[in-house]
mmCIF file with all atom_site columns, C-alpha atoms in Angstrom:
data_model
loop_
_atom_site.group_PDB
_atom_site.id
_atom_site.type_symbol
_atom_site.label_atom_id
_atom_site.label_alt_id
_atom_site.label_comp_id
_atom_site.label_asym_id
_atom_site.label_entity_id
_atom_site.label_seq_id
_atom_site.pdbx_PDB_ins_code
_atom_site.Cartn_x
_atom_site.Cartn_y
_atom_site.Cartn_z
_atom_site.occupancy
_atom_site.B_iso_or_equiv
_atom_site.pdbx_formal_charge
_atom_site.auth_seq_id
_atom_site.auth_comp_id
_atom_site.auth_asym_id
_atom_site.auth_atom_id
_atom_site.pdbx_PDB_model_num
ATOM 1   C CA . MET X 1 1   ? -173.341 -57.666 74.603 1.00 47.00 ? 1478 MET X CA 1
ATOM 2   C CA . ALA X 1 2   ? -169.564 -57.747 75.276 1.00 58.00 ? 1479 ALA X CA 1
ATOM 3   C CA . GLU X 1 3   ? -168.608 -56.469 71.856 1.00 70.00 ? 1480 GLU X CA 1
ATOM 4   C CA . LYS X 1 4   ? -165.604 -58.603 69.988 1.00 73.00 ? 1481 LYS X CA 1
ATOM 5   C CA . VAL X 1 5   ? -162.129 -56.446 70.700 1.00 68.00 ? 1482 VAL X CA 1
ATOM 6   C CA . SER X 1 6   ? -159.670 -56.876 67.432 1.00 72.00 ? 1483 SER X CA 1
ATOM 7   C CA . ILE X 1 7   ? -155.548 -55.802 68.498 1.00 76.00 ? 1484 ILE X CA 1
ATOM 8   C CA . THR X 1 8   ? -153.730 -55.774 65.356 1.00 75.00 ? 1485 THR X CA 1
ATOM 9   C CA . PHE X 1 9   ? -150.770 -54.234 64.744 1.00 73.00 ? 1486 PHE X CA 1
ATOM 10  C CA . ASP X 1 10  ? -149.706 -51.637 62.530 1.00 71.00 ? 1487 ASP X CA 1
ATOM 11  C CA . GLU X 1 11  ? -146.965 -50.979 59.551 1.00 74.00 ? 1488 GLU X CA 1
ATOM 12  C CA . ASN X 1 12  ? -144.583 -49.415 62.907 1.00 78.00 ? 1489 ASN X CA 1
ATOM 13  C CA . ASN X 1 13  ? -145.315 -52.275 65.168 1.00 76.00 ? 1490 ASN X CA 1
ATOM 14  C CA . GLN X 1 14  ? -148.119 -49.872 67.270 1.00 78.00 ? 1491 GLN X CA 1
ATOM 15  C CA . ILE X 1 15  ? -150.845 -51.925 69.002 1.00 77.00 ? 1492 ILE X CA 1
ATOM 16  C CA . ARG X 1 16  ? -153.825 -50.892 67.107 1.00 76.00 ? 1493 ARG X CA 1
ATOM 17  C CA . VAL X 1 17  ? -157.296 -51.657 69.645 1.00 75.00 ? 1494 VAL X CA 1
ATOM 18  C CA . LEU X 1 18  ? -158.879 -50.251 65.792 1.00 72.00 ? 1495 LEU X CA 1
ATOM 19  C CA . GLU X 1 19  ? -159.083 -51.565 62.805 1.00 75.00 ? 1496 GLU X CA 1
ATOM 20  C CA . SER X 1 20  ? -156.702 -50.172 60.188 1.00 73.00 ? 1497 SER X CA 1
ATOM 21  C CA . SER X 1 21  ? -159.078 -49.064 58.155 1.00 79.00 ? 1498 SER X CA 1
ATOM 22  C CA . LEU X 1 22  ? -160.883 -46.971 61.493 1.00 80.00 ? 1499 LEU X CA 1
ATOM 23  C CA . TYR X 1 23  ? -157.185 -45.790 62.878 1.00 79.00 ? 1500 TYR X CA 1
ATOM 24  C CA . ASN X 1 24  ? -157.075 -43.968 58.885 1.00 83.00 ? 1501 ASN X CA 1
ATOM 25  C CA . ASP X 1 25  ? -160.892 -43.191 58.857 1.00 88.00 ? 1502 ASP X CA 1
ATOM 26  C CA . SER X 1 26  ? -159.453 -41.019 62.319 1.00 88.00 ? 1503 SER X CA 1
ATOM 27  C CA . LEU X 1 27  ? -156.564 -40.264 61.118 1.00 88.00 ? 1504 LEU X CA 1
ATOM 28  C CA . GLY X 1 28  ? -158.523 -38.442 57.644 1.00 93.00 ? 1505 GLY X CA 1
ATOM 29  C CA . LEU X 1 29  ? -161.034 -37.226 60.865 1.00 94.00 ? 1506 LEU X CA 1
ATOM 30  C CA . GLN X 1 30  ? -158.876 -35.791 63.370 1.00 95.00 ? 1507 GLN X CA 1
ATOM 31  C CA . THR X 1 31  ? -156.719 -33.622 60.223 1.00 96.00 ? 1508 THR X CA 1
ATOM 32  C CA . ALA X 1 32  ? -159.605 -33.066 58.497 1.00 96.00 ? 1509 ALA X CA 1
ATOM 33  C CA . SER X 1 33  ? -160.784 -31.549 62.334 1.00 97.00 ? 1510 SER X CA 1
ATOM 34  C CA . TYR X 1 34  ? -156.925 -29.739 62.387 1.00 97.00 ? 1511 TYR X CA 1
ATOM 35  C CA . GLU X 1 35  ? -157.713 -28.079 58.942 1.00 97.00 ? 1512 GLU X CA 1
ATOM 36  C CA . PHE X 1 36  ? -161.316 -26.984 59.954 1.00 97.00 ? 1513 PHE X CA 1
ATOM 37  C CA . ILE X 1 37  ? -160.020 -25.407 63.455 1.00 98.00 ? 1514 ILE X CA 1
ATOM 38  C CA . ASN X 1 38  ? -157.786 -23.470 61.874 1.00 98.00 ? 1515 ASN X CA 1
ATOM 39  C CA . ASP X 1 39  ? -159.213 -22.484 59.003 1.00 97.00 ? 1516 ASP X CA 1
ATOM 40  C CA . MET X 1 40  ? -161.799 -21.717 61.977 1.00 98.00 ? 1517 MET X CA 1
ATOM 41  C CA . LYS X 1 41  ? -159.230 -19.168 63.776 1.00 97.00 ? 1518 LYS X CA 1
ATOM 42  C CA . ARG X 1 42  ? -158.998 -17.322 59.648 1.00 98.00 ? 1519 ARG X CA 1
ATOM 43  C CA . PHE X 1 43  ? -162.760 -16.898 60.092 1.00 97.00 ? 1520 PHE X CA 1
ATOM 44  C CA . GLN X 1 44  ? -162.568 -15.194 63.119 1.00 97.00 ? 1521 GLN X CA 1
ATOM 45  C CA . GLU X 1 45  ? -159.434 -13.358 62.466 1.00 97.00 ? 1522 GLU X CA 1
ATOM 46  C CA . THR X 1 46  ? -161.017 -12.218 58.790 1.00 97.00 ? 1523 THR X CA 1
ATOM 47  C CA . VAL X 1 47  ? -164.575 -11.212 61.064 1.00 97.00 ? 1524 VAL X CA 1
ATOM 48  C CA . GLY X 1 48  ? -162.089 -9.392  63.336 1.00 96.00 ? 1525 GLY X CA 1
ATOM 49  C CA . SER X 1 49  ? -160.346 -7.127  60.657 1.00 97.00 ? 1526 SER X CA 1
ATOM 50  C CA . LEU X 1 50  ? -164.410 -7.252  59.555 1.00 97.00 ? 1527 LEU X CA 1
ATOM 51  C CA . VAL X 1 51  ? -165.549 -6.370  62.240 1.00 97.00 ? 1528 VAL X CA 1
ATOM 52  C CA . GLU X 1 52  ? -162.968 -3.233  64.023 1.00 97.00 ? 1529 GLU X CA 1
ATOM 53  C CA . VAL X 1 53  ? -163.480 -2.227  60.181 1.00 97.00 ? 1530 VAL X CA 1
ATOM 54  C CA . LEU X 1 54  ? -166.926 -1.483  59.969 1.00 97.00 ? 1531 LEU X CA 1
ATOM 55  C CA . ASP X 1 55  ? -166.464 -0.287  63.660 1.00 97.00 ? 1532 ASP X CA 1
ATOM 56  C CA . GLU X 1 56  ? -164.094 2.404   62.467 1.00 97.00 ? 1533 GLU X CA 1
ATOM 57  C CA . GLN X 1 57  ? -166.330 3.104   59.655 1.00 97.00 ? 1534 GLN X CA 1
ATOM 58  C CA . ALA X 1 58  ? -169.381 3.573   61.921 1.00 97.00 ? 1535 ALA X CA 1
ATOM 59  C CA . GLY X 1 59  ? -166.915 6.333   63.728 1.00 96.00 ? 1536 GLY X CA 1
ATOM 60  C CA . LYS X 1 60  ? -166.650 8.507   60.824 1.00 97.00 ? 1537 LYS X CA 1
ATOM 61  C CA . ILE X 1 61  ? -169.821 7.906   59.719 1.00 97.00 ? 1538 ILE X CA 1
ATOM 62  C CA . GLU X 1 62  ? -171.694 8.886   62.841 1.00 97.00 ? 1539 GLU X CA 1
ATOM 63  C CA . ASN X 1 63  ? -168.729 12.313  63.598 1.00 97.00 ? 1540 ASN X CA 1
ATOM 64  C CA . GLU X 1 64  ? -170.080 13.013  59.673 1.00 97.00 ? 1541 GLU X CA 1
ATOM 65  C CA . LYS X 1 65  ? -174.074 13.112  60.992 1.00 97.00 ? 1542 LYS X CA 1
ATOM 66  C CA . LEU X 1 66  ? -172.728 15.553  64.139 1.00 96.00 ? 1543 LEU X CA 1
ATOM 67  C CA . ARG X 1 67  ? -171.234 17.847  61.598 1.00 96.00 ? 1544 ARG X CA 1
ATOM 68  C CA . SER X 1 68  ? -174.835 17.479  59.511 1.00 96.00 ? 1545 SER X CA 1
ATOM 69  C CA . VAL X 1 69  ? -176.581 17.888  62.323 1.00 95.00 ? 1546 VAL X CA 1
ATOM 70  C CA . GLY X 1 70  ? -174.212 21.476  62.931 1.00 94.00 ? 1547 GLY X CA 1
ATOM 71  C CA . LEU X 1 71  ? -174.451 22.673  59.647 1.00 94.00 ? 1548 LEU X CA 1
ATOM 72  C CA . ARG X 1 72  ? -178.100 22.325  59.081 1.00 93.00 ? 1549 ARG X CA 1
ATOM 73  C CA . ASN X 1 73  ? -178.051 24.702  62.376 1.00 94.00 ? 1550 ASN X CA 1
ATOM 74  C CA . GLN X 1 74  ? -175.722 26.731  61.310 1.00 93.00 ? 1551 GLN X CA 1
ATOM 75  C CA . VAL X 1 75  ? -178.241 27.392  57.737 1.00 90.00 ? 1552 VAL X CA 1
ATOM 76  C CA . ASP X 1 76  ? -181.174 27.681  60.218 1.00 90.00 ? 1553 ASP X CA 1
ATOM 77  C CA . ASN X 1 77  ? -179.302 29.966  62.344 1.00 94.00 ? 1554 ASN X CA 1
ATOM 78  C CA . GLU X 1 78  ? -178.015 32.512  59.713 1.00 93.00 ? 1555 GLU X CA 1
ATOM 79  C CA . ALA X 1 79  ? -181.526 32.008  57.708 1.00 90.00 ? 1556 ALA X CA 1
ATOM 80  C CA . GLU X 1 80  ? -183.287 33.140  61.487 1.00 92.00 ? 1557 GLU X CA 1
ATOM 81  C CA . ALA X 1 81  ? -180.364 36.124  61.494 1.00 94.00 ? 1558 ALA X CA 1
ATOM 82  C CA . ARG X 1 82  ? -180.474 37.299  58.370 1.00 94.00 ? 1559 ARG X CA 1
ATOM 83  C CA . LYS X 1 83  ? -184.862 37.619  58.737 1.00 94.00 ? 1560 LYS X CA 1
ATOM 84  C CA . LYS X 1 84  ? -183.897 39.963  61.672 1.00 95.00 ? 1561 LYS X CA 1
ATOM 85  C CA . LYS X 1 85  ? -182.061 41.598  60.564 1.00 96.00 ? 1562 LYS X CA 1
ATOM 86  C CA . GLN X 1 86  ? -184.232 42.863  57.484 1.00 97.00 ? 1563 GLN X CA 1
ATOM 87  C CA . GLN X 1 87  ? -186.444 43.190  60.224 1.00 97.00 ? 1564 GLN X CA 1
ATOM 88  C CA . GLU X 1 88  ? -184.182 45.825  61.671 1.00 97.00 ? 1565 GLU X CA 1
ATOM 89  C CA . LEU X 1 89  ? -183.515 47.537  58.283 1.00 97.00 ? 1566 LEU X CA 1
ATOM 90  C CA . VAL X 1 90  ? -186.923 47.626  57.430 1.00 97.00 ? 1567 VAL X CA 1
ATOM 91  C CA . PHE X 1 91  ? -187.373 49.810  61.167 1.00 97.00 ? 1568 PHE X CA 1
ATOM 92  C CA . LEU X 1 92  ? -184.430 51.550  60.285 1.00 97.00 ? 1569 LEU X CA 1
ATOM 93  C CA . ILE X 1 93  ? -185.708 53.255  57.101 1.00 98.00 ? 1570 ILE X CA 1
ATOM 94  C CA . ASN X 1 94  ? -188.969 53.668  57.880 1.00 98.00 ? 1571 ASN X CA 1
ATOM 95  C CA . GLU X 1 95  ? -187.387 55.483  60.854 1.00 98.00 ? 1572 GLU X CA 1
ATOM 96  C CA . LYS X 1 96  ? -185.489 57.092  58.880 1.00 98.00 ? 1573 LYS X CA 1
ATOM 97  C CA . ILE X 1 97  ? -188.475 57.845  55.767 1.00 98.00 ? 1574 ILE X CA 1
ATOM 98  C CA . ALA X 1 98  ? -190.065 59.503  58.936 1.00 97.00 ? 1575 ALA X CA 1
ATOM 99  C CA . GLU X 1 99  ? -187.202 61.594  59.524 1.00 97.00 ? 1576 GLU X CA 1
ATOM 100 C CA . LEU X 1 100 ? -187.087 62.227  55.485 1.00 98.00 ? 1577 LEU X CA 1
ATOM 101 C CA . GLU X 1 101 ? -191.242 64.009  56.303 1.00 97.00 ? 1578 GLU X CA 1
ATOM 102 C CA . ARG X 1 102 ? -190.410 66.305  59.787 1.00 98.00 ? 1579 ARG X CA 1
ATOM 103 C CA . TYR X 1 103 ? -187.581 67.232  57.572 1.00 98.00 ? 1580 TYR X CA 1
ATOM 104 C CA . THR X 1 104 ? -189.688 68.189  54.951 1.00 97.00 ? 1581 THR X CA 1
ATOM 105 C CA . TYR X 1 105 ? -192.284 69.563  57.488 1.00 97.00 ? 1582 TYR X CA 1
ATOM 106 C CA . GLN X 1 106 ? -190.323 71.822  58.507 1.00 97.00 ? 1583 GLN X CA 1
ATOM 107 C CA . TYR X 1 107 ? -188.261 73.079  55.874 1.00 97.00 ? 1584 TYR X CA 1
ATOM 108 C CA . GLU X 1 108 ? -191.447 73.631  54.119 1.00 97.00 ? 1585 GLU X CA 1
ATOM 109 C CA . SER X 1 109 ? -192.402 75.726  57.323 1.00 97.00 ? 1586 SER X CA 1
ATOM 110 C CA . LEU X 1 110 ? -188.847 77.489  57.876 1.00 97.00 ? 1587 LEU X CA 1
ATOM 111 C CA . LEU X 1 111 ? -189.874 78.567  53.073 1.00 97.00 ? 1588 LEU X CA 1
ATOM 112 C CA . LYS X 1 112 ? -192.854 80.474  54.339 1.00 97.00 ? 1589 LYS X CA 1
ATOM 113 C CA . VAL X 1 113 ? -191.691 81.510  57.312 1.00 97.00 ? 1590 VAL X CA 1
ATOM 114 C CA . GLU X 1 114 ? -188.579 83.218  55.510 1.00 96.00 ? 1591 GLU X CA 1
ATOM 115 C CA . GLU X 1 115 ? -191.344 84.302  52.276 1.00 96.00 ? 1592 GLU X CA 1
ATOM 116 C CA . GLU X 1 116 ? -193.527 85.506  55.338 1.00 96.00 ? 1593 GLU X CA 1
ATOM 117 C CA . GLN X 1 117 ? -190.859 87.461  56.242 1.00 95.00 ? 1594 GLN X CA 1
ATOM 118 C CA . LYS X 1 118 ? -189.418 89.270  52.809 1.00 95.00 ? 1595 LYS X CA 1
ATOM 119 C CA . GLN X 1 119 ? -192.989 89.635  52.375 1.00 94.00 ? 1596 GLN X CA 1
ATOM 120 C CA . LEU X 1 120 ? -193.548 91.589  56.361 1.00 93.00 ? 1597 LEU X CA 1
ATOM 121 C CA . ILE X 1 121 ? -189.926 93.364  55.339 1.00 93.00 ? 1598 ILE X CA 1
ATOM 122 C CA . GLU X 1 122 ? -191.157 94.217  51.743 1.00 92.00 ? 1599 GLU X CA 1
ATOM 123 C CA . ARG X 1 123 ? -193.911 95.751  53.251 1.00 90.00 ? 1600 ARG X CA 1
ATOM 124 C CA . LEU X 1 124 ? -192.040 97.841  55.111 1.00 89.00 ? 1601 LEU X CA 1
ATOM 125 C CA . ASN X 1 125 ? -189.299 98.786  53.383 1.00 89.00 ? 1602 ASN X CA 1
ATOM 126 C CA . ASN X 1 126 ? -192.586 100.399 50.550 1.00 87.00 ? 1603 ASN X CA 1
ATOM 127 C CA . ASN X 1 127 ? -193.890 102.020 53.942 1.00 82.00 ? 1604 ASN X CA 1
ATOM 128 C CA . GLU X 1 128 ? -190.723 103.907 54.732 1.00 77.00 ? 1605 GLU X CA 1
ATOM 129 C CA . ALA X 1 129 ? -190.148 104.927 51.459 1.00 62.00 ? 1606 ALA X CA 1
#
């Protein structure tokens, strides 16, 4: 199973074990391999820069998500605070209405007392005369 090995000389008078066509093909393959390796390096650099940009954008998106959640919580808290404030104001209004009713009743009572006292004074003045 021994293959026949042919030894040849190339144009630079160097000894070659491969035939010149195979040697030229292997040189072409080597050149293509180097080009492929360089292309892969450029591709990796491009992918790396793309990953960096995407990571940066993901960070910005996450920050905006957190900010929006915070703002949503503020809005919810503001709505609750308004409801609480409204309840407090309704309570104060009801207290003031009750106080006004007490003062009105007291005023009417004082008017009756004043009228009774005027009538008493009038009767006493009529009895003296």
